[in-house]
């Protein structure tokens, strides 16, 4: 059963044209509206921009360690073949993670067009999109909807947005500009972190990470569905040095999902299968549910 976390006031999704977008954006600022009633000294309220992968999931944990109130997990589901901003495969797992963490999930649908995908995200944060339409578009039929799942409806009343950007100026800049328009802060806790240090911290702190996409020379089909553990990290480091790819996958060399983390109340159970085309491949999640 899916429950709504707040009252949803339906508004028509703005036209993709910039004039329509600028009209509502200039009239509504989440940060300005919320901060009028947000007295100094209260707990920071943040939303996490998460694909369900290692970096955004780690950033969500980081936010909890700051003592902040994580009010929502936001996931952009790309209905298309490519995106310059957002991860594509298996991102609906972030909704299951949100249920495990105990926070509402805000799914966002976009077609991945470079000039409007951030606008789609901004519309959703401001409460100007259909949450149920996005959910139905990006939620796989093979996934089990957790009883604990709640969808966030309406504008997000937040002070900031936390993302897992590592070194992509393209991603970081666009998120920061969006946050400026919304009147909230942007936090990138992993920005320019040491690659080995970050990957090692995932292992040491109990993050269960699965490789779901491989797209670089030096990594073969055996990595699809493999888990990030101490021995696989050492092997990955050796291959990254030999083949000159980013150890943390920042260049798109691989993508991941997280099935358990320190801030999860329950493990996410997944089953999947690899699909390899000779030089790259994906591990498609075929079933996903929360552990009982």
CSV table of C-alpha atoms in Angstrom, one decimal:
chain,number,residue,atom,x,y,z
A,1,UNK,CA,0.0,0.0,0.0
A,2,UNK,CA,1.3,3.4,-0.9
A,3,UNK,CA,0.4,6.4,1.3
A,4,UNK,CA,0.9,10.0,0.6
A,5,UNK,CA,3.0,12.0,3.0
A,6,UNK,CA,1.3,15.3,2.5
A,7,UNK,CA,-1.7,16.8,0.7
A,8,UNK,CA,-1.1,17.0,-3.0
A,9,UNK,CA,-2.5,20.1,-4.8
A,10,UNK,CA,-2.5,19.2,-8.5
A,11,UNK,CA,-1.1,21.8,-10.9
A,12,UNK,CA,-0.5,21.3,-14.6
A,13,UNK,CA,3.1,20.5,-15.4
A,14,UNK,CA,4.7,23.6,-16.9
A,15,UNK,CA,5.3,23.6,-20.6
A,16,UNK,CA,8.8,22.7,-21.6
A,17,UNK,CA,9.3,26.2,-23.1
A,18,UNK,CA,11.5,28.4,-21.0
A,19,UNK,CA,9.1,31.3,-20.7
A,20,UNK,CA,6.5,29.1,-19.0
A,21,UNK,CA,9.2,27.6,-16.8
A,22,UNK,CA,10.6,31.0,-15.8
A,23,UNK,CA,7.1,32.3,-15.0
A,24,UNK,CA,6.3,29.8,-12.1
A,25,UNK,CA,10.0,29.6,-11.0
A,26,UNK,CA,10.3,33.4,-10.5
A,27,UNK,CA,7.0,33.5,-8.4
A,28,UNK,CA,7.8,30.6,-6.1
A,29,UNK,CA,10.8,30.0,-3.9
A,30,UNK,CA,10.7,27.0,-1.6
A,31,UNK,CA,13.6,28.3,0.5
A,32,UNK,CA,12.1,31.8,0.8
A,33,UNK,CA,8.7,30.5,1.7
A,34,UNK,CA,10.0,28.0,4.2
A,35,UNK,CA,12.6,30.1,5.8
A,36,UNK,CA,10.1,32.8,6.8
A,37,UNK,CA,8.8,30.2,9.3
A,38,UNK,CA,12.1,28.5,10.1
A,39,UNK,CA,13.7,30.0,13.2
A,40,UNK,CA,17.5,29.9,13.7
A,41,UNK,CA,18.8,26.9,15.6
A,42,UNK,CA,16.2,24.4,14.3
A,43,UNK,CA,17.4,21.2,12.6
A,44,UNK,CA,18.4,21.5,9.0
A,45,UNK,CA,15.7,19.9,6.7
A,46,UNK,CA,17.1,18.3,3.6
A,47,UNK,CA,16.1,16.2,0.6
A,48,UNK,CA,18.5,13.6,-0.9
A,49,UNK,CA,18.9,13.4,-4.7
A,50,UNK,CA,19.4,9.7,-5.1
A,51,UNK,CA,19.6,7.1,-7.8
A,52,UNK,CA,20.0,4.3,-5.4
A,53,UNK,CA,23.7,4.1,-6.2
A,54,UNK,CA,26.8,4.2,-3.9
A,55,UNK,CA,27.5,7.9,-4.0
A,56,UNK,CA,24.0,9.2,-3.3
A,57,UNK,CA,23.3,6.6,-0.7
A,58,UNK,CA,26.5,7.4,1.1
A,59,UNK,CA,25.6,11.1,0.9
A,60,UNK,CA,22.2,10.3,2.5
A,61,UNK,CA,24.0,8.6,5.4
A,62,UNK,CA,26.3,11.6,5.7
A,63,UNK,CA,23.3,13.8,6.1
A,64,UNK,CA,22.0,11.7,9.0
A,65,UNK,CA,25.4,11.9,10.6
A,66,UNK,CA,25.1,15.7,10.6
A,67,UNK,CA,21.9,15.3,12.7
A,68,UNK,CA,19.9,16.7,9.8
A,69,UNK,CA,16.2,15.8,9.2
A,70,UNK,CA,16.0,13.9,5.9
A,71,UNK,CA,12.5,14.7,4.7
A,72,UNK,CA,12.5,13.0,1.3
A,73,UNK,CA,14.5,10.9,-1.2
A,74,UNK,CA,14.2,12.3,-4.7
A,75,UNK,CA,14.8,10.0,-7.7
A,76,UNK,CA,14.8,11.1,-11.3
A,77,UNK,CA,13.6,8.3,-13.6
A,78,UNK,CA,14.8,8.7,-17.2
A,79,UNK,CA,12.3,7.5,-19.8
A,80,UNK,CA,14.9,7.4,-22.5
A,81,UNK,CA,18.2,5.9,-23.5
A,82,UNK,CA,20.6,8.5,-22.2
A,83,UNK,CA,21.0,11.4,-19.7
A,84,UNK,CA,23.9,13.8,-19.1
A,85,UNK,CA,22.7,14.3,-15.5
A,86,UNK,CA,21.1,11.2,-14.1
A,87,UNK,CA,21.8,7.5,-13.7
A,88,UNK,CA,19.4,5.3,-15.8
A,89,UNK,CA,19.3,1.6,-14.8
A,90,UNK,CA,17.6,0.3,-11.7
A,91,UNK,CA,16.9,3.7,-10.1
A,92,UNK,CA,13.5,2.7,-8.7
A,93,UNK,CA,15.4,0.8,-6.0
A,94,UNK,CA,15.8,4.3,-4.4
A,95,UNK,CA,12.1,4.1,-3.5
A,96,UNK,CA,12.7,0.8,-1.7
A,97,UNK,CA,15.7,2.4,0.1
A,98,UNK,CA,13.5,5.3,1.1
A,99,UNK,CA,11.0,2.9,2.7
A,100,UNK,CA,13.9,1.2,4.6
A,101,UNK,CA,15.1,4.5,5.8
A,102,UNK,CA,11.6,5.6,6.8
A,103,UNK,CA,11.3,8.7,4.7
A,104,UNK,CA,8.9,9.6,1.8
A,105,UNK,CA,10.0,9.1,-1.8
A,106,UNK,CA,9.6,11.7,-4.5
A,107,UNK,CA,9.8,10.0,-8.0
A,108,UNK,CA,10.4,12.4,-10.9
A,109,UNK,CA,9.9,11.5,-14.6
A,110,UNK,CA,12.0,13.0,-17.3
A,111,UNK,CA,12.8,12.0,-20.9
A,112,UNK,CA,16.5,12.8,-20.5
A,113,UNK,CA,16.6,15.8,-22.8
A,114,UNK,CA,19.6,17.9,-21.7
A,115,UNK,CA,17.7,21.3,-21.8
A,116,UNK,CA,14.7,20.3,-19.7
A,117,UNK,CA,15.7,17.3,-17.4
A,118,UNK,CA,16.7,19.7,-14.5
A,119,UNK,CA,13.5,21.7,-15.1
A,120,UNK,CA,11.5,18.5,-14.6
A,121,UNK,CA,13.3,17.9,-11.3
A,122,UNK,CA,12.7,21.5,-10.2
A,123,UNK,CA,9.0,21.3,-11.1
A,124,UNK,CA,8.7,18.2,-8.9
A,125,UNK,CA,10.5,19.7,-5.9
A,126,UNK,CA,8.1,22.7,-6.1
A,127,UNK,CA,5.1,20.5,-6.2
A,128,UNK,CA,4.3,21.1,-9.9
A,129,UNK,CA,4.2,17.6,-11.2
A,130,UNK,CA,2.1,14.4,-10.9
A,131,UNK,CA,3.8,12.1,-8.4
A,132,UNK,CA,1.6,9.1,-9.2
A,133,UNK,CA,2.2,9.5,-12.9
A,134,UNK,CA,5.9,9.5,-12.3
A,135,UNK,CA,5.6,6.5,-10.0
A,136,UNK,CA,3.6,4.5,-12.5
A,137,UNK,CA,6.1,5.4,-15.3
A,138,UNK,CA,9.3,4.4,-13.5
A,139,UNK,CA,8.2,1.7,-11.1
A,140,UNK,CA,9.0,-1.8,-12.6
A,141,UNK,CA,6.2,-4.4,-12.4
A,142,UNK,CA,8.6,-6.9,-11.0
A,143,UNK,CA,9.4,-4.8,-7.9
A,144,UNK,CA,7.3,-5.4,-4.8
A,145,UNK,CA,5.9,-2.2,-3.3
A,146,UNK,CA,7.0,-2.0,0.4
A,147,UNK,CA,4.2,-1.6,2.9
A,148,UNK,CA,6.3,1.2,4.4
A,149,UNK,CA,6.5,3.2,1.2
A,150,UNK,CA,5.1,6.8,1.3
A,151,UNK,CA,5.2,9.1,-1.7
A,152,UNK,CA,5.8,12.8,-1.1
A,153,UNK,CA,3.1,15.0,-2.4
A,154,UNK,CA,3.3,18.8,-2.7
A,155,UNK,CA,6.2,21.2,-2.4
A,156,UNK,CA,9.2,20.1,-0.4
A,157,UNK,CA,9.7,22.4,2.7
A,158,UNK,CA,13.5,22.1,2.9
A,159,UNK,CA,16.6,24.1,3.6
A,160,UNK,CA,18.9,22.2,1.2
A,161,UNK,CA,19.4,19.4,-1.3
A,162,UNK,CA,22.2,16.8,-0.8
A,163,UNK,CA,23.7,15.0,-3.9
A,164,UNK,CA,26.4,12.5,-4.5
A,165,UNK,CA,28.3,14.5,-7.1
A,166,UNK,CA,32.0,13.5,-7.2
A,167,UNK,CA,33.8,15.5,-9.8
A,168,UNK,CA,31.4,16.4,-12.5
A,169,UNK,CA,31.2,20.2,-12.8
A,170,UNK,CA,28.3,19.7,-15.3
A,171,UNK,CA,26.2,18.0,-12.6
A,172,UNK,CA,27.3,20.1,-9.7
A,173,UNK,CA,26.8,23.4,-11.5
A,174,UNK,CA,23.3,22.6,-12.6
A,175,UNK,CA,22.2,21.4,-9.2
A,176,UNK,CA,23.6,24.5,-7.6
A,177,UNK,CA,21.8,26.8,-10.1
A,178,UNK,CA,18.6,24.9,-9.4
A,179,UNK,CA,19.0,25.3,-5.7
A,180,UNK,CA,19.7,29.0,-6.1
A,181,UNK,CA,16.4,29.4,-8.0
A,182,UNK,CA,14.6,27.5,-5.3
A,183,UNK,CA,16.2,29.4,-2.5
A,184,UNK,CA,17.9,26.4,-0.8
A,185,UNK,CA,21.4,25.3,-0.3
A,186,UNK,CA,23.3,22.6,-2.2
A,187,UNK,CA,25.5,20.1,-0.4
A,188,UNK,CA,27.9,17.7,-2.2
A,189,UNK,CA,29.7,16.0,0.7
A,190,UNK,CA,31.8,13.7,-1.6
A,191,UNK,CA,33.0,16.5,-3.9
A,192,UNK,CA,36.6,15.7,-5.0
A,193,UNK,CA,37.0,13.1,-2.2
A,194,UNK,CA,40.0,10.7,-2.6
A,195,UNK,CA,38.8,7.9,-4.8
A,196,UNK,CA,40.3,5.0,-2.9
A,197,UNK,CA,39.3,6.6,0.4
A,198,UNK,CA,35.7,6.9,-0.7
A,199,UNK,CA,35.5,3.3,-2.0
A,200,UNK,CA,37.2,1.9,1.1
A,201,UNK,CA,34.9,3.8,3.3
A,202,UNK,CA,31.9,2.2,1.7
A,203,UNK,CA,33.3,-1.2,2.5
A,204,UNK,CA,34.4,-0.4,6.0
A,205,UNK,CA,31.1,1.1,7.0
A,206,UNK,CA,29.0,-1.8,5.8
A,207,UNK,CA,27.5,-0.5,2.5
A,208,UNK,CA,26.5,-3.5,0.4
A,209,UNK,CA,27.2,-2.3,-3.1
A,210,UNK,CA,26.4,-4.3,-6.4
A,211,UNK,CA,27.8,-3.4,-9.8
A,212,UNK,CA,25.0,-2.9,-12.2
A,213,UNK,CA,26.6,-1.4,-15.3
A,214,UNK,CA,30.0,-1.8,-16.9
A,215,UNK,CA,31.2,0.6,-19.7
A,216,UNK,CA,35.0,0.6,-19.8
A,217,UNK,CA,38.0,-1.3,-21.0
A,218,UNK,CA,39.5,-3.4,-18.2
A,219,UNK,CA,36.2,-4.5,-16.7
A,220,UNK,CA,34.4,-7.6,-18.1
A,221,UNK,CA,31.1,-9.3,-17.7
A,222,UNK,CA,32.2,-10.9,-14.4
A,223,UNK,CA,31.8,-7.6,-12.7
A,224,UNK,CA,28.0,-7.4,-13.5
A,225,UNK,CA,26.2,-8.4,-10.3
A,226,UNK,CA,29.5,-8.5,-8.3
A,227,UNK,CA,29.6,-7.0,-4.8
A,228,UNK,CA,32.1,-4.4,-3.6
A,229,UNK,CA,34.1,-6.0,-0.9
A,230,UNK,CA,37.7,-5.7,0.3
A,231,UNK,CA,39.1,-8.2,-2.2
A,232,UNK,CA,37.1,-6.8,-5.1
A,233,UNK,CA,38.2,-3.3,-4.3
A,234,UNK,CA,41.8,-4.3,-4.4
A,235,UNK,CA,41.3,-5.9,-7.8
A,236,UNK,CA,39.3,-2.9,-9.0
A,237,UNK,CA,42.2,-0.6,-7.9
A,238,UNK,CA,44.7,-2.7,-9.8
A,239,UNK,CA,42.6,-2.7,-13.0
A,240,UNK,CA,42.0,1.0,-12.7
A,241,UNK,CA,45.7,1.7,-12.6
A,242,UNK,CA,46.4,-0.7,-15.5
A,243,UNK,CA,43.6,0.6,-17.7
A,244,UNK,CA,43.5,4.2,-16.5
A,245,UNK,CA,39.9,4.5,-15.5
A,246,UNK,CA,38.4,6.1,-12.5
A,247,UNK,CA,38.4,3.9,-9.4
A,248,UNK,CA,35.1,5.4,-8.2
A,249,UNK,CA,33.4,5.1,-11.6
A,250,UNK,CA,33.0,8.9,-11.9
A,251,UNK,CA,33.6,8.8,-15.6
A,252,UNK,CA,30.7,6.4,-16.2
A,253,UNK,CA,33.0,3.3,-16.1
A,254,UNK,CA,30.4,1.5,-14.0
A,255,UNK,CA,27.2,2.1,-12.0
A,256,UNK,CA,26.0,0.6,-8.8
A,257,UNK,CA,23.1,0.0,-6.5
A,258,UNK,CA,23.1,-0.3,-2.7
A,259,UNK,CA,21.1,-3.1,-0.9
A,260,UNK,CA,22.2,-2.3,2.7
A,261,UNK,CA,23.7,0.6,4.5
A,262,UNK,CA,24.2,1.8,8.1
A,263,UNK,CA,21.0,4.0,8.0
A,264,UNK,CA,18.8,1.3,6.5
A,265,UNK,CA,16.3,-0.5,8.9
A,266,UNK,CA,16.0,-3.4,6.5
A,267,UNK,CA,18.1,-4.9,3.7
A,268,UNK,CA,16.9,-4.6,0.2
A,269,UNK,CA,16.6,-8.1,-1.5
A,270,UNK,CA,17.3,-8.1,-5.2
A,271,UNK,CA,17.7,-10.7,-7.9
A,272,UNK,CA,18.9,-10.0,-11.4
A,273,UNK,CA,20.7,-11.2,-14.5
A,274,UNK,CA,23.6,-9.9,-16.6
A,275,UNK,CA,23.3,-8.8,-20.2
A,276,UNK,CA,26.6,-8.4,-22.0
A,277,UNK,CA,27.2,-7.2,-25.6
A,278,UNK,CA,30.9,-7.9,-25.9
A,279,UNK,CA,32.3,-4.6,-24.5
A,280,UNK,CA,29.7,-3.3,-22.1
A,281,UNK,CA,26.7,-4.6,-20.2
A,282,UNK,CA,24.1,-4.2,-17.5
A,283,UNK,CA,22.8,-6.2,-14.6
A,284,UNK,CA,19.1,-5.9,-14.7
A,285,UNK,CA,17.2,-6.1,-11.5
A,286,UNK,CA,14.4,-8.6,-12.0
A,287,UNK,CA,12.9,-8.6,-8.5
A,288,UNK,CA,13.3,-6.2,-5.6
A,289,UNK,CA,11.7,-6.1,-2.1
A,290,UNK,CA,12.4,-5.2,1.4
A,291,UNK,CA,13.5,-7.9,3.8
A,292,UNK,CA,10.8,-9.0,6.2
